[in-house]
Amino acid sequence: DAKTTQPTSMDCAEGRAANLPCNHSTISGNEYVYWYRQIHSQGPQYIIHGLKNNETNEMASLIITEDRKSSTLILPHATLRDTAVYYCIVRRLYNQGGKLIFGQGTELSVKP
Amino acid sequence: DADVTQTPRNRITKTGKRIMLECSQTKGHDRMYWYRQDPGLGLRLIYYSFDVKDINKGEISDGYSVSRQAQAKFSLSLESAIPNQTALYFCATSDWTGWGAETQYFGPGTRLLVL
């Protein structure tokens, strides 16, 4: 699975959009981009995933660049409850091992 | 995710004791996983099961064993607990059906302290 690079930490004002970047310059054509988050000591929570098209669900939007070397997770109206560590993960289409590799992630602090 | 439950949520035990952590899911998924998380570290895979008859070791299986009693239940045992097994333990299930994207859904975790 391709390696990802994320900023260590970010701040965001409550009610504003939070834009979390991720670089995955070695991504290959059969690898998905996933985003999970972990609120302090809780179980990781799936947010969204995509292959090459932009995706949106009730939690967030995922913007993937045309060359697929980077992506951005957008939380459109961040709340205090969105304070968490956000992980960008790249996984092969046919990952037989099943293990999710969580890097260091981005610690997002949403401030009033 | 309420569809994946873990018991107990917190456990304190003593060195040398055998303990079992239980995981149940109502998602109907075949794949289940056990991870541990240590402070400041990422999740590490202990065991995983692709179905009731298929159990595989992860990267840190020594000192642990598992039992897949049914599609919905996957238990983790510490045969003889030691202090460095103090950690946060997560169970997860996966919706993978053999093709396409795979999403893992995690339980709330069990916080284990071995004295």
PDB file of C-alpha atoms in Angstrom:
ATOM      1  CA  ASP A   1       0.000   0.000   0.000  1.00  0.00           C
ATOM      2  CA  ALA A   2       1.237   3.478  -0.860  1.00  0.00           C
ATOM      3  CA  LYS A   3       2.691   5.712   1.839  1.00  0.00           C
ATOM      4  CA  THR A   4       0.803   8.852   2.881  1.00  0.00           C
ATOM      5  CA  THR A   5       1.971  12.173   4.288  1.00  0.00           C
ATOM      6  CA  GLN A   6      -0.234  14.436   6.385  1.00  0.00           C
ATOM      7  CA  PRO A   7       0.389  17.556   8.461  1.00  0.00           C
ATOM      8  CA  THR A   8       0.831  16.750  12.120  1.00  0.00           C
ATOM      9  CA  SER A   9      -1.798  19.182  13.358  1.00  0.00           C
ATOM     10  CA  MET A  10      -4.307  21.773  12.190  1.00  0.00           C
ATOM     11  CA  ASP A  11      -6.705  24.198  13.796  1.00  0.00           C
ATOM     12  CA  CYS A  12     -10.128  25.174  12.526  1.00  0.00           C
ATOM     13  CA  ALA A  13     -12.732  27.625  13.778  1.00  0.00           C
ATOM     14  CA  GLU A  14     -16.093  26.163  14.680  1.00  0.00           C
ATOM     15  CA  GLY A  15     -18.576  26.527  11.843  1.00  0.00           C
ATOM     16  CA  ARG A  16     -15.905  26.922   9.208  1.00  0.00           C
ATOM     17  CA  ALA A  17     -14.807  24.327   6.691  1.00  0.00           C
ATOM     18  CA  ALA A  18     -11.905  22.121   7.710  1.00  0.00           C
ATOM     19  CA  ASN A  19      -9.666  21.117   4.804  1.00  0.00           C
ATOM     20  CA  LEU A  20      -7.298  18.283   5.607  1.00  0.00           C
ATOM     21  CA  PRO A  21      -4.646  17.506   2.988  1.00  0.00           C
ATOM     22  CA  CYS A  22      -2.937  14.224   2.257  1.00  0.00           C
ATOM     23  CA  ASN A  23      -0.097  13.426  -0.118  1.00  0.00           C
ATOM     24  CA  HIS A  24       0.120   9.967  -1.646  1.00  0.00           C
ATOM     25  CA  SER A  25       2.490  10.522  -4.552  1.00  0.00           C
ATOM     26  CA  THR A  26       3.263   6.815  -5.037  1.00  0.00           C
ATOM     27  CA  ILE A  27      -0.355   5.723  -5.305  1.00  0.00           C
ATOM     28  CA  SER A  28      -1.069   3.194  -8.034  1.00  0.00           C
ATOM     29  CA  GLY A  29      -4.099   2.775 -10.193  1.00  0.00           C
ATOM     30  CA  ASN A  30      -5.665   0.009  -8.136  1.00  0.00           C
ATOM     31  CA  GLU A  31      -5.436   1.775  -4.777  1.00  0.00           C
ATOM     32  CA  TYR A  32      -8.235   3.533  -2.945  1.00  0.00           C
ATOM     33  CA  VAL A  33      -7.909   6.557  -0.669  1.00  0.00           C
ATOM     34  CA  TYR A  34      -9.681   6.161   2.671  1.00  0.00           C
ATOM     35  CA  TRP A  35     -10.224   8.563   5.515  1.00  0.00           C
ATOM     36  CA  TYR A  36     -10.834   7.526   9.096  1.00  0.00           C
ATOM     37  CA  ARG A  37     -10.827   9.511  12.273  1.00  0.00           C
ATOM     38  CA  GLN A  38     -10.278   8.671  15.906  1.00  0.00           C
ATOM     39  CA  ILE A  39     -11.761  10.765  18.646  1.00  0.00           C
ATOM     40  CA  HIS A  40      -9.693  10.429  21.792  1.00  0.00           C
ATOM     41  CA  SER A  41      -9.460   6.744  22.813  1.00  0.00           C
ATOM     42  CA  GLN A  42     -12.582   5.801  20.858  1.00  0.00           C
ATOM     43  CA  GLY A  43     -12.652   3.300  18.031  1.00  0.00           C
ATOM     44  CA  PRO A  44     -11.562   4.634  14.642  1.00  0.00           C
ATOM     45  CA  GLN A  45     -14.499   5.809  12.577  1.00  0.00           C
ATOM     46  CA  TYR A  46     -14.790   5.426   8.820  1.00  0.00           C
ATOM     47  CA  ILE A  47     -15.471   8.709   7.045  1.00  0.00           C
ATOM     48  CA  ILE A  48     -15.223   8.305   3.292  1.00  0.00           C
ATOM     49  CA  HIS A  49     -13.237   6.694   0.501  1.00  0.00           C
ATOM     50  CA  GLY A  50     -12.631   7.209  -3.203  1.00  0.00           C
ATOM     51  CA  LEU A  51     -10.714   5.882  -6.170  1.00  0.00           C
ATOM     52  CA  LYS A  52     -10.413   8.784  -8.596  1.00  0.00           C
ATOM     53  CA  ASN A  53     -13.649  10.734  -8.565  1.00  0.00           C
ATOM     54  CA  ASN A  54     -14.603  13.230  -5.908  1.00  0.00           C
ATOM     55  CA  GLU A  55     -16.945  11.787  -3.318  1.00  0.00           C
ATOM     56  CA  THR A  56     -19.428  13.243  -0.855  1.00  0.00           C
ATOM     57  CA  ASN A  57     -21.447  11.738   1.937  1.00  0.00           C
ATOM     58  CA  GLU A  58     -23.248  13.014   4.994  1.00  0.00           C
ATOM     59  CA  MET A  59     -20.016  13.470   6.908  1.00  0.00           C
ATOM     60  CA  ALA A  60     -17.554  14.929   4.447  1.00  0.00           C
ATOM     61  CA  SER A  61     -16.314  15.449   0.914  1.00  0.00           C
ATOM     62  CA  LEU A  62     -13.227  13.919  -0.612  1.00  0.00           C
ATOM     63  CA  ILE A  63     -11.419  15.765  -3.371  1.00  0.00           C
ATOM     64  CA  ILE A  64      -8.806  13.737  -5.279  1.00  0.00           C
ATOM     65  CA  THR A  65      -6.478  15.512  -7.696  1.00  0.00           C
ATOM     66  CA  GLU A  66      -6.519  14.457 -11.304  1.00  0.00           C
ATOM     67  CA  ASP A  67      -3.106  12.795 -11.038  1.00  0.00           C
ATOM     68  CA  ARG A  68      -4.297  11.108  -7.801  1.00  0.00           C
ATOM     69  CA  LYS A  69      -1.104  12.084  -5.992  1.00  0.00           C
ATOM     70  CA  SER A  70      -2.946  14.022  -3.309  1.00  0.00           C
ATOM     71  CA  SER A  71      -6.364  14.449  -1.793  1.00  0.00           C
ATOM     72  CA  THR A  72      -8.246  16.709   0.578  1.00  0.00           C
ATOM     73  CA  LEU A  73     -10.879  15.788   3.110  1.00  0.00           C
ATOM     74  CA  ILE A  74     -13.383  18.573   3.656  1.00  0.00           C
ATOM     75  CA  LEU A  75     -15.609  18.857   6.708  1.00  0.00           C
ATOM     76  CA  PRO A  76     -17.956  21.590   5.501  1.00  0.00           C
ATOM     77  CA  HIS A  77     -19.049  23.005   8.868  1.00  0.00           C
ATOM     78  CA  ALA A  78     -16.706  21.824  11.580  1.00  0.00           C
ATOM     79  CA  THR A  79     -18.051  21.435  15.101  1.00  0.00           C
ATOM     80  CA  LEU A  80     -16.258  20.901  18.392  1.00  0.00           C
ATOM     81  CA  ARG A  81     -17.145  17.209  18.131  1.00  0.00           C
ATOM     82  CA  ASP A  82     -15.017  16.954  14.997  1.00  0.00           C
ATOM     83  CA  THR A  83     -11.885  17.406  17.086  1.00  0.00           C
ATOM     84  CA  ALA A  84      -9.991  14.174  16.427  1.00  0.00           C
ATOM     85  CA  VAL A  85      -7.011  12.606  14.704  1.00  0.00           C
ATOM     86  CA  TYR A  86      -7.736  12.140  11.003  1.00  0.00           C
ATOM     87  CA  TYR A  87      -6.021   9.384   9.084  1.00  0.00           C
ATOM     88  CA  CYS A  88      -5.539   9.196   5.339  1.00  0.00           C
ATOM     89  CA  ILE A  89      -4.979   5.593   4.237  1.00  0.00           C
ATOM     90  CA  VAL A  90      -4.241   4.132   0.839  1.00  0.00           C
ATOM     91  CA  ARG A  91      -5.145   0.509   0.218  1.00  0.00           C
ATOM     92  CA  ARG A  92      -4.977  -1.817  -2.742  1.00  0.00           C
ATOM     93  CA  LEU A  93      -8.185  -2.928  -4.390  1.00  0.00           C
ATOM     94  CA  TYR A  94      -7.445  -6.528  -3.557  1.00  0.00           C
ATOM     95  CA  ASN A  95      -5.773  -6.248  -0.177  1.00  0.00           C
ATOM     96  CA  GLN A  96      -5.773  -9.784   1.084  1.00  0.00           C
ATOM     97  CA  GLY A  97      -4.098  -9.122   4.418  1.00  0.00           C
ATOM     98  CA  GLY A  98      -6.887  -6.975   5.710  1.00  0.00           C
ATOM     99  CA  LYS A  99      -4.748  -4.785   7.949  1.00  0.00           C
ATOM    100  CA  LEU A 100      -5.410  -1.067   7.958  1.00  0.00           C
ATOM    101  CA  ILE A 101      -2.161   0.842   8.302  1.00  0.00           C
ATOM    102  CA  PHE A 102      -2.741   3.993  10.306  1.00  0.00           C
ATOM    103  CA  GLY A 103       0.057   6.534   9.998  1.00  0.00           C
ATOM    104  CA  GLN A 104       0.499   9.453  12.366  1.00  0.00           C
ATOM    105  CA  GLY A 105      -2.517  11.307  11.031  1.00  0.00           C
ATOM    106  CA  THR A 106      -3.510  14.951  11.440  1.00  0.00           C
ATOM    107  CA  GLU A 107      -4.689  16.135  14.823  1.00  0.00           C
ATOM    108  CA  LEU A 108      -7.529  18.533  14.076  1.00  0.00           C
ATOM    109  CA  SER A 109      -8.539  20.944  16.809  1.00  0.00           C
ATOM    110  CA  VAL A 110     -11.818  22.739  16.272  1.00  0.00           C
ATOM    111  CA  LYS A 111     -11.929  25.869  18.367  1.00  0.00           C
ATOM    112  CA  PRO A 112     -14.938  27.971  19.432  1.00  0.00           C
TER     113      PRO A 112
ATOM    114  CA  ASP B   1     -20.342   2.118  15.857  1.00  0.00           C
ATOM    115  CA  ALA B   2     -23.140   0.451  17.843  1.00  0.00           C
ATOM    116  CA  ASP B   3     -23.174  -2.455  15.384  1.00  0.00           C
ATOM    117  CA  VAL B   4     -19.855  -3.648  16.792  1.00  0.00           C
ATOM    118  CA  THR B   5     -19.787  -4.164  20.532  1.00  0.00           C
ATOM    119  CA  GLN B   6     -16.953  -5.101  22.832  1.00  0.00           C
ATOM    120  CA  THR B   7     -17.013  -6.429  26.368  1.00  0.00           C
ATOM    121  CA  PRO B   8     -15.719  -5.552  28.823  1.00  0.00           C
ATOM    122  CA  ARG B   9     -15.029  -1.887  28.146  1.00  0.00           C
ATOM    123  CA  ASN B  10     -12.450  -1.704  30.904  1.00  0.00           C
ATOM    124  CA  ARG B  11     -10.535  -4.477  32.633  1.00  0.00           C
ATOM    125  CA  ILE B  12      -7.852  -4.616  35.260  1.00  0.00           C
ATOM    126  CA  THR B  13      -6.079  -7.912  35.735  1.00  0.00           C
ATOM    127  CA  LYS B  14      -2.922  -9.288  37.274  1.00  0.00           C
ATOM    128  CA  THR B  15       0.141 -10.754  35.643  1.00  0.00           C
ATOM    129  CA  GLY B  16      -0.329 -14.408  34.792  1.00  0.00           C
ATOM    130  CA  LYS B  17      -4.122 -14.360  34.635  1.00  0.00           C
ATOM    131  CA  ARG B  18      -6.010 -15.577  31.598  1.00  0.00           C
ATOM    132  CA  ILE B  19      -8.571 -13.160  30.295  1.00  0.00           C
ATOM    133  CA  MET B  20     -10.936 -12.990  27.360  1.00  0.00           C
ATOM    134  CA  LEU B  21     -12.122  -9.983  25.426  1.00  0.00           C
ATOM    135  CA  GLU B  22     -15.289 -10.434  23.443  1.00  0.00           C
ATOM    136  CA  CYS B  23     -16.539  -8.848  20.255  1.00  0.00           C
ATOM    137  CA  SER B  24     -19.956  -9.127  18.677  1.00  0.00           C
ATOM    138  CA  GLN B  25     -21.291  -7.621  15.486  1.00  0.00           C
ATOM    139  CA  THR B  26     -24.701  -7.294  13.928  1.00  0.00           C
ATOM    140  CA  LYS B  27     -23.460  -6.169  10.516  1.00  0.00           C
ATOM    141  CA  GLY B  28     -23.453  -9.632   9.010  1.00  0.00           C
ATOM    142  CA  HIS B  29     -19.827  -9.288   7.935  1.00  0.00           C
ATOM    143  CA  ASP B  30     -17.583 -12.273   7.423  1.00  0.00           C
ATOM    144  CA  ARG B  31     -14.287 -10.532   8.171  1.00  0.00           C
ATOM    145  CA  MET B  32     -13.337  -9.621  11.727  1.00  0.00           C
ATOM    146  CA  TYR B  33     -10.143  -8.216  13.245  1.00  0.00           C
ATOM    147  CA  TRP B  34      -8.434  -7.600  16.553  1.00  0.00           C
ATOM    148  CA  TYR B  35      -6.077  -4.632  16.890  1.00  0.00           C
ATOM    149  CA  ARG B  36      -4.224  -3.130  19.804  1.00  0.00           C
ATOM    150  CA  GLN B  37      -3.241   0.483  20.254  1.00  0.00           C
ATOM    151  CA  ASP B  38      -0.529   1.747  22.536  1.00  0.00           C
ATOM    152  CA  PRO B  39      -0.172   5.415  23.543  1.00  0.00           C
ATOM    153  CA  GLY B  40       1.337   7.455  20.735  1.00  0.00           C
ATOM    154  CA  LEU B  41       1.419   4.487  18.398  1.00  0.00           C
ATOM    155  CA  GLY B  42      -0.785   3.368  15.580  1.00  0.00           C
ATOM    156  CA  LEU B  43      -2.983   0.297  15.537  1.00  0.00           C
ATOM    157  CA  ARG B  44      -1.280  -3.055  15.243  1.00  0.00           C
ATOM    158  CA  LEU B  45      -3.057  -6.147  13.986  1.00  0.00           C
ATOM    159  CA  ILE B  46      -3.183  -9.136  16.350  1.00  0.00           C
ATOM    160  CA  TYR B  47      -5.421 -11.633  14.539  1.00  0.00           C
ATOM    161  CA  TYR B  48      -7.935 -11.588  11.755  1.00  0.00           C
ATOM    162  CA  SER B  49     -10.599 -13.950  10.501  1.00  0.00           C
ATOM    163  CA  PHE B  50     -12.077 -14.049   7.015  1.00  0.00           C
ATOM    164  CA  ASP B  51     -14.821 -16.454   8.038  1.00  0.00           C
ATOM    165  CA  VAL B  52     -15.617 -18.910  10.810  1.00  0.00           C
ATOM    166  CA  LYS B  53     -13.100 -21.452   9.544  1.00  0.00           C
ATOM    167  CA  ASP B  54     -10.353 -19.052   8.501  1.00  0.00           C
ATOM    168  CA  ILE B  55      -8.195 -17.473  11.211  1.00  0.00           C
ATOM    169  CA  ASN B  56      -4.888 -15.771  10.579  1.00  0.00           C
ATOM    170  CA  LYS B  57      -2.112 -14.321  12.677  1.00  0.00           C
ATOM    171  CA  GLY B  58      -1.381 -10.652  12.442  1.00  0.00           C
ATOM    172  CA  GLU B  59       1.882  -8.890  13.156  1.00  0.00           C
ATOM    173  CA  ILE B  60       1.821  -9.296  16.962  1.00  0.00           C
ATOM    174  CA  SER B  61       0.005 -12.564  17.726  1.00  0.00           C
ATOM    175  CA  ASP B  62       2.444 -13.932  20.318  1.00  0.00           C
ATOM    176  CA  GLY B  63       0.777 -14.228  23.713  1.00  0.00           C
ATOM    177  CA  TYR B  64      -2.719 -14.048  22.222  1.00  0.00           C
ATOM    178  CA  SER B  65      -5.229 -16.534  20.876  1.00  0.00           C
ATOM    179  CA  VAL B  66      -8.618 -16.119  19.263  1.00  0.00           C
ATOM    180  CA  SER B  67     -11.852 -17.981  18.764  1.00  0.00           C
ATOM    181  CA  ARG B  68     -14.432 -17.353  16.083  1.00  0.00           C
ATOM    182  CA  GLN B  69     -17.488 -18.908  17.640  1.00  0.00           C
ATOM    183  CA  ALA B  70     -19.887 -17.735  14.949  1.00  0.00           C
ATOM    184  CA  GLN B  71     -20.015 -15.227  12.150  1.00  0.00           C
ATOM    185  CA  ALA B  72     -21.027 -12.591  14.675  1.00  0.00           C
ATOM    186  CA  LYS B  73     -18.559 -13.365  17.467  1.00  0.00           C
ATOM    187  CA  PHE B  74     -14.782 -13.127  17.642  1.00  0.00           C
ATOM    188  CA  SER B  75     -13.025 -13.441  20.999  1.00  0.00           C
ATOM    189  CA  LEU B  76      -9.475 -12.565  21.942  1.00  0.00           C
ATOM    190  CA  SER B  77      -7.727 -14.324  24.809  1.00  0.00           C
ATOM    191  CA  LEU B  78      -4.584 -13.454  26.662  1.00  0.00           C
ATOM    192  CA  GLU B  79      -3.324 -16.800  27.873  1.00  0.00           C
ATOM    193  CA  SER B  80      -1.116 -15.427  30.613  1.00  0.00           C
ATOM    194  CA  ALA B  81      -1.345 -11.669  30.817  1.00  0.00           C
ATOM    195  CA  ILE B  82       1.821  -9.601  31.166  1.00  0.00           C
ATOM    196  CA  PRO B  83       2.194  -5.859  31.839  1.00  0.00           C
ATOM    197  CA  ASN B  84       3.302  -4.980  28.322  1.00  0.00           C
ATOM    198  CA  GLN B  85      -0.083  -6.178  27.084  1.00  0.00           C
ATOM    199  CA  THR B  86      -1.586  -3.135  28.747  1.00  0.00           C
ATOM    200  CA  ALA B  87      -3.218  -1.339  25.841  1.00  0.00           C
ATOM    201  CA  LEU B  88      -6.434  -0.327  24.143  1.00  0.00           C
ATOM    202  CA  TYR B  89      -7.918  -3.208  22.168  1.00  0.00           C
ATOM    203  CA  PHE B  90     -10.213  -2.758  19.207  1.00  0.00           C
ATOM    204  CA  CYS B  91     -12.329  -5.222  17.318  1.00  0.00           C
ATOM    205  CA  ALA B  92     -13.323  -4.430  13.756  1.00  0.00           C
ATOM    206  CA  THR B  93     -15.441  -5.926  11.010  1.00  0.00           C
ATOM    207  CA  SER B  94     -15.140  -5.510   7.289  1.00  0.00           C
ATOM    208  CA  ASP B  95     -17.671  -5.354   4.493  1.00  0.00           C
ATOM    209  CA  TRP B  96     -15.294  -6.715   1.877  1.00  0.00           C
ATOM    210  CA  THR B  97     -16.935  -9.233  -0.456  1.00  0.00           C
ATOM    211  CA  GLY B  98     -13.975 -10.103  -2.617  1.00  0.00           C
ATOM    212  CA  TRP B  99     -13.923  -7.128  -4.938  1.00  0.00           C
ATOM    213  CA  GLY B 100     -13.729  -3.384  -4.686  1.00  0.00           C
ATOM    214  CA  ALA B 101     -13.333  -1.172  -1.662  1.00  0.00           C
ATOM    215  CA  GLU B 102     -13.213  -2.514   1.865  1.00  0.00           C
ATOM    216  CA  THR B 103     -14.423  -0.499   4.820  1.00  0.00           C
ATOM    217  CA  GLN B 104     -13.627  -1.521   8.373  1.00  0.00           C
ATOM    218  CA  TYR B 105     -15.979  -0.686  11.231  1.00  0.00           C
ATOM    219  CA  PHE B 106     -14.530  -0.521  14.703  1.00  0.00           C
ATOM    220  CA  GLY B 107     -15.931  -1.247  18.106  1.00  0.00           C
ATOM    221  CA  PRO B 108     -15.599   1.171  21.024  1.00  0.00           C
ATOM    222  CA  GLY B 109     -12.552  -0.557  22.428  1.00  0.00           C
ATOM    223  CA  THR B 110     -11.518  -2.339  25.608  1.00  0.00           C
ATOM    224  CA  ARG B 111      -9.046  -0.633  27.882  1.00  0.00           C
ATOM    225  CA  LEU B 112      -6.891  -3.310  29.529  1.00  0.00           C
ATOM    226  CA  LEU B 113      -4.510  -2.777  32.407  1.00  0.00           C
ATOM    227  CA  VAL B 114      -2.236  -5.628  33.464  1.00  0.00           C
ATOM    228  CA  LEU B 115      -0.663  -5.134  36.865  1.00  0.00           C
TER     229      LEU B 115
END
